[in-house]
Short mmCIF file of C-alpha atoms and ligand atoms in Angstrom, two decimals:
data_model
loop_
_atom_site.label_atom_id
_atom_site.label_comp_id
_atom_site.label_asym_id
_atom_site.label_seq_id
_atom_site.Cartn_x
_atom_site.Cartn_y
_atom_site.Cartn_z
CA MET A 90 -25.43 28.57 11.96
CA THR A 91 -25.57 25.45 13.78
CA ASN A 92 -25.29 22.00 12.17
CA ASP A 93 -28.80 21.37 12.54
CA SER A 94 -30.02 24.44 10.42
CA LYS A 95 -27.06 23.60 7.52
CA THR A 96 -28.20 22.53 4.12
CA ILE A 97 -25.92 20.52 1.79
CA THR A 98 -25.40 19.80 -2.02
CA VAL A 99 -25.43 15.98 -2.47
CA GLY A 100 -23.62 14.43 -5.50
CA VAL A 101 -24.73 11.12 -6.92
CA LEU A 102 -22.33 9.47 -9.23
CA ALA A 103 -24.33 9.00 -12.25
CA LEU A 104 -22.00 7.01 -14.83
CA GLN A 105 -23.91 3.77 -14.42
CA GLY A 106 -26.30 1.88 -12.00
CA ALA A 107 -29.30 2.80 -9.85
CA PHE A 108 -28.38 6.57 -9.50
CA ILE A 109 -32.03 7.77 -10.26
CA GLU A 110 -33.27 6.21 -7.27
CA HIS A 111 -30.78 7.76 -4.86
CA ILE A 112 -31.79 11.13 -6.43
CA HIS A 113 -35.52 10.44 -5.70
CA MET A 114 -34.56 9.50 -1.94
CA LEU A 115 -32.52 12.65 -1.54
CA LYS A 116 -35.09 15.08 -2.93
CA ARG A 117 -37.22 14.15 -0.09
CA ILE A 118 -34.84 15.47 2.72
CA PRO A 119 -35.26 18.97 3.76
CA LYS A 120 -31.43 19.32 4.64
CA VAL A 121 -30.65 18.58 1.23
CA LYS A 122 -30.19 22.01 -0.72
CA ASP A 123 -29.59 20.41 -4.35
CA VAL A 124 -28.84 16.80 -5.72
CA ILE A 125 -26.31 16.94 -8.54
CA PRO A 126 -26.09 13.71 -10.98
CA VAL A 127 -22.11 13.54 -11.27
CA LYS A 128 -20.65 12.72 -14.64
CA THR A 129 -17.81 15.26 -14.79
CA GLU A 130 -15.10 16.70 -12.51
CA GLU A 131 -16.57 19.86 -12.61
CA GLN A 132 -20.10 18.49 -11.31
CA LEU A 133 -17.74 16.62 -8.55
CA ASN A 134 -16.15 19.76 -7.59
CA SER A 135 -19.59 21.22 -7.13
CA VAL A 136 -20.83 18.84 -4.27
CA ASP A 137 -20.44 18.58 -0.51
CA CYS A 138 -20.73 14.72 -0.36
CA LEU A 139 -20.86 11.72 -2.85
CA ILE A 140 -23.25 8.68 -3.05
CA ILE A 141 -21.87 5.81 -5.51
CA PRO A 142 -24.69 3.61 -6.39
CA GLY A 143 -25.34 0.03 -7.15
CA GLY A 144 -24.89 -1.36 -10.67
CA GLU A 145 -21.91 -3.08 -12.02
CA SER A 146 -18.61 -2.14 -10.46
CA THR A 147 -16.48 -3.57 -13.33
CA SER A 148 -18.77 -1.36 -16.01
CA MET A 149 -18.33 1.47 -13.49
CA ALA A 150 -14.75 1.34 -13.41
CA LEU A 151 -14.61 1.13 -17.07
CA ILE A 152 -16.61 4.12 -17.70
CA ALA A 153 -14.92 6.45 -14.87
CA GLU A 154 -11.59 5.46 -16.66
CA ARG A 155 -12.94 6.60 -20.05
CA CYS A 156 -14.46 9.59 -18.86
CA ASN A 157 -11.15 10.67 -16.91
CA MET A 158 -12.90 10.48 -13.58
CA LEU A 159 -11.06 7.54 -11.76
CA GLU A 160 -8.32 10.15 -10.39
CA PRO A 161 -10.84 13.11 -9.34
CA ILE A 162 -13.10 10.49 -7.92
CA ARG A 163 -10.05 8.96 -6.04
CA ALA A 164 -9.21 12.33 -4.79
CA PHE A 165 -12.77 13.20 -3.59
CA VAL A 166 -13.29 9.97 -1.54
CA GLN A 167 -9.97 10.70 0.56
CA LYS A 168 -11.35 13.48 2.08
CA LYS A 169 -15.06 13.99 1.28
CA PRO A 170 -18.07 12.22 2.86
CA THR A 171 -18.92 9.35 0.45
CA TRP A 172 -21.40 6.64 0.73
CA GLY A 173 -21.09 3.36 -1.45
CA THR A 174 -24.07 0.92 -1.84
CA CYS A 175 -23.61 -2.29 -3.20
CA ALA A 176 -21.12 -1.92 -6.44
CA GLY A 177 -20.36 1.48 -4.79
CA MET A 178 -19.07 -0.23 -1.84
CA ILE A 179 -17.15 -2.23 -3.94
CA MET A 180 -15.69 0.69 -5.89
CA LEU A 181 -14.96 2.44 -2.56
CA ALA A 182 -12.83 -0.40 -1.32
CA LYS A 183 -8.96 -0.69 -1.46
CA GLU A 184 -9.39 -4.61 -2.55
CA ALA A 185 -11.91 -6.62 -4.12
CA THR A 186 -12.00 -10.35 -4.41
CA GLY A 187 -14.14 -11.94 -7.21
CA ALA A 188 -12.94 -9.28 -9.44
CA LYS A 189 -12.55 -10.06 -13.34
CA LYS A 190 -9.42 -11.18 -14.64
CA GLY A 191 -6.61 -9.18 -14.54
CA GLY A 192 -8.46 -7.03 -11.54
CA GLN A 193 -10.49 -3.94 -11.77
CA GLN A 194 -9.96 -0.35 -10.93
CA LEU A 195 -11.23 0.78 -7.59
CA PHE A 196 -11.23 4.20 -5.76
CA ASN A 197 -9.20 2.85 -2.94
CA ALA A 198 -10.59 4.33 -0.01
CA LEU A 199 -12.14 2.05 2.55
CA ASP A 200 -9.76 -0.25 4.18
CA VAL A 201 -11.52 -3.51 3.66
CA VAL A 202 -11.34 -6.37 1.07
CA VAL A 203 -14.77 -6.80 -0.29
CA ASN A 204 -15.74 -9.86 -2.00
CA ARG A 205 -18.05 -9.41 -5.01
CA ASN A 206 -20.94 -11.32 -5.98
CA GLN A 207 -20.97 -13.29 -2.57
CA PHE A 208 -24.36 -14.87 -2.77
CA GLY A 209 -24.08 -16.07 -6.20
CA SER A 210 -26.37 -14.98 -9.20
CA GLN A 211 -29.26 -12.53 -9.66
CA LYS A 212 -31.78 -15.30 -8.48
CA GLU A 213 -29.83 -15.75 -5.11
CA SER A 214 -31.12 -11.93 -4.36
CA PHE A 215 -33.04 -11.55 -1.32
CA GLN A 216 -34.31 -9.19 1.39
CA THR A 217 -33.69 -9.47 4.86
CA MET A 218 -34.24 -7.34 8.30
CA LEU A 219 -31.22 -5.89 9.40
CA HIS A 220 -30.63 -3.88 12.82
CA LEU A 221 -28.04 -1.19 12.57
CA PRO A 222 -28.25 -0.22 16.08
CA GLU A 223 -25.37 2.42 16.23
CA ILE A 224 -27.03 4.46 13.42
CA LEU A 225 -30.80 3.70 13.51
CA GLY A 226 -31.56 2.50 16.78
CA GLU A 227 -33.94 -0.47 17.40
CA GLU A 228 -36.13 -0.17 14.49
CA PRO A 229 -34.81 -2.87 12.03
CA PHE A 230 -34.15 -1.87 8.10
CA ALA A 231 -35.49 -3.98 4.97
CA ALA A 232 -32.38 -4.54 3.22
CA VAL A 233 -32.43 -5.65 -0.42
CA PHE A 234 -29.39 -7.73 -1.70
CA ILE A 235 -28.95 -7.98 -5.26
CA ARG A 236 -25.87 -9.83 -6.50
CA ALA A 237 -24.49 -8.41 -3.39
CA PRO A 238 -20.78 -8.26 -2.20
CA VAL A 239 -19.80 -8.30 1.55
CA ILE A 240 -17.05 -7.35 3.97
CA ALA A 241 -14.71 -10.10 3.69
CA GLU A 242 -11.93 -8.63 5.71
CA ILE A 243 -11.01 -5.35 7.84
CA LYS A 244 -7.55 -4.18 7.37
CA SER A 245 -7.83 -1.00 9.93
CA PRO A 246 -9.02 -0.48 13.27
CA LYS A 247 -10.77 2.82 11.85
CA VAL A 248 -13.14 0.45 10.19
CA LYS A 249 -16.38 -0.02 12.43
CA VAL A 250 -18.91 -2.64 11.17
CA VAL A 251 -22.44 -1.18 11.93
CA GLY A 252 -24.51 -3.93 10.00
CA ARG A 253 -24.21 -7.72 10.14
CA LEU A 254 -26.32 -10.22 8.42
CA GLU A 255 -28.50 -11.73 11.01
CA GLN A 256 -29.11 -15.31 9.44
CA LYS A 257 -27.11 -17.40 7.34
CA HIS A 258 -27.88 -16.98 3.44
CA GLY A 259 -26.73 -19.90 1.43
CA GLN A 260 -22.84 -20.32 2.26
CA THR A 261 -22.59 -17.01 3.80
CA GLU A 262 -22.64 -16.98 7.60
CA ALA A 263 -24.72 -15.20 9.92
CA GLU A 264 -22.67 -12.01 11.38
CA THR A 265 -20.95 -11.14 8.16
CA ALA A 266 -20.36 -7.51 7.99
CA VAL A 267 -22.59 -5.87 5.34
CA ALA A 268 -22.27 -2.05 6.48
CA VAL A 269 -19.39 -0.31 7.86
CA LEU A 270 -18.41 3.38 8.66
CA GLN A 271 -14.70 4.52 8.59
CA ASP A 272 -14.18 8.35 9.42
CA HIS A 273 -16.09 10.22 6.40
CA LEU A 274 -16.79 7.00 4.73
CA PHE A 275 -20.04 4.83 4.81
CA ALA A 276 -20.64 1.64 2.74
CA THR A 277 -23.49 -0.65 2.56
CA ALA A 278 -23.70 -4.05 0.62
CA PHE A 279 -27.22 -3.63 -0.01
CA HIS A 280 -29.47 -1.14 -1.79
CA PRO A 281 -31.50 1.45 0.67
CA GLU A 282 -32.68 3.43 -2.12
CA LEU A 283 -34.79 0.44 -3.47
CA THR A 284 -37.10 0.84 -0.36
CA ASN A 285 -39.24 3.56 0.93
CA ASP A 286 -37.20 3.88 4.06
CA LEU A 287 -35.14 7.21 3.99
CA ARG A 288 -33.44 6.76 7.20
CA LEU A 289 -29.91 5.60 5.77
CA HIS A 290 -30.06 8.62 3.41
CA GLU A 291 -31.02 10.86 6.48
CA PHE A 292 -28.17 9.45 8.28
CA PHE A 293 -25.81 10.11 5.36
CA VAL A 294 -26.87 13.50 5.10
CA ASP A 295 -26.50 14.20 8.64
CA MET A 296 -23.13 12.54 8.71
CA ALA A 297 -21.78 15.01 5.63
CA VAL A 298 -23.18 17.97 7.27
CA LYS A 299 -20.97 17.50 10.18
CA TYR A 300 -18.05 17.55 7.61
CA LEU A 301 -18.83 20.69 6.29
N1 LIG B 152 -22.48 -7.55 -8.65
C1 LIG B 152 -22.16 -6.30 -8.65
C2 LIG B 152 -20.67 -6.01 -8.99
O1 LIG B 152 -19.77 -6.80 -8.66
C3 LIG B 152 -22.90 -5.29 -7.60
C4 LIG B 152 -24.42 -5.67 -7.81
C5 LIG B 152 -25.17 -4.32 -7.40
O2 LIG B 152 -24.57 -3.39 -7.10
N2 LIG B 152 -26.45 -4.81 -6.99
O3 LIG B 152 -20.29 -4.87 -9.22
#
């Protein structure tokens, strides 16, 4: 079978946050055979790839720890295609600044330092047009940032920046990295599941199909 005709099972981590919205987006993509909300190790083992949604990364880490999911997810994200959006991007990183006192547990895969709550509080949320030419061509994407993080530092040449802010927002400079790829990992600081635009979900599904 060629990759074009393959279908996959996508997991959406459903411990906390905006997982329902991702599930609705994925159900619209023909290459997605099944979408599984993932809460247990057994469910995690049944999926080909995983989306870690936005939400609250400290809560997500605590719930993952209580459900004995920290280590299984850490092992999964080392080798299987995974996309982290917003809090999910924080969880995928190896390091986070602006974390709660005493630090927070992360899934430790992406070689970056993220800065949490880069733009301030909820009322500093915004929507902006971004170009992601390597993955979406010319057509910009309407990116929704809600108490969003940014990529503050890149720690490995394997990390490729595929999206940057195009304007200054508050204290945050234009050109700040907000979307990256690293081998089988994809991370966006914004929430593509809160738009009607399927293109980033389709991109991730195609990327995951290549890893089957
Ligand atoms: N500020 C949240 C955190 O630090 C992320 C917000 C979001 O996912 N929209 O986890």
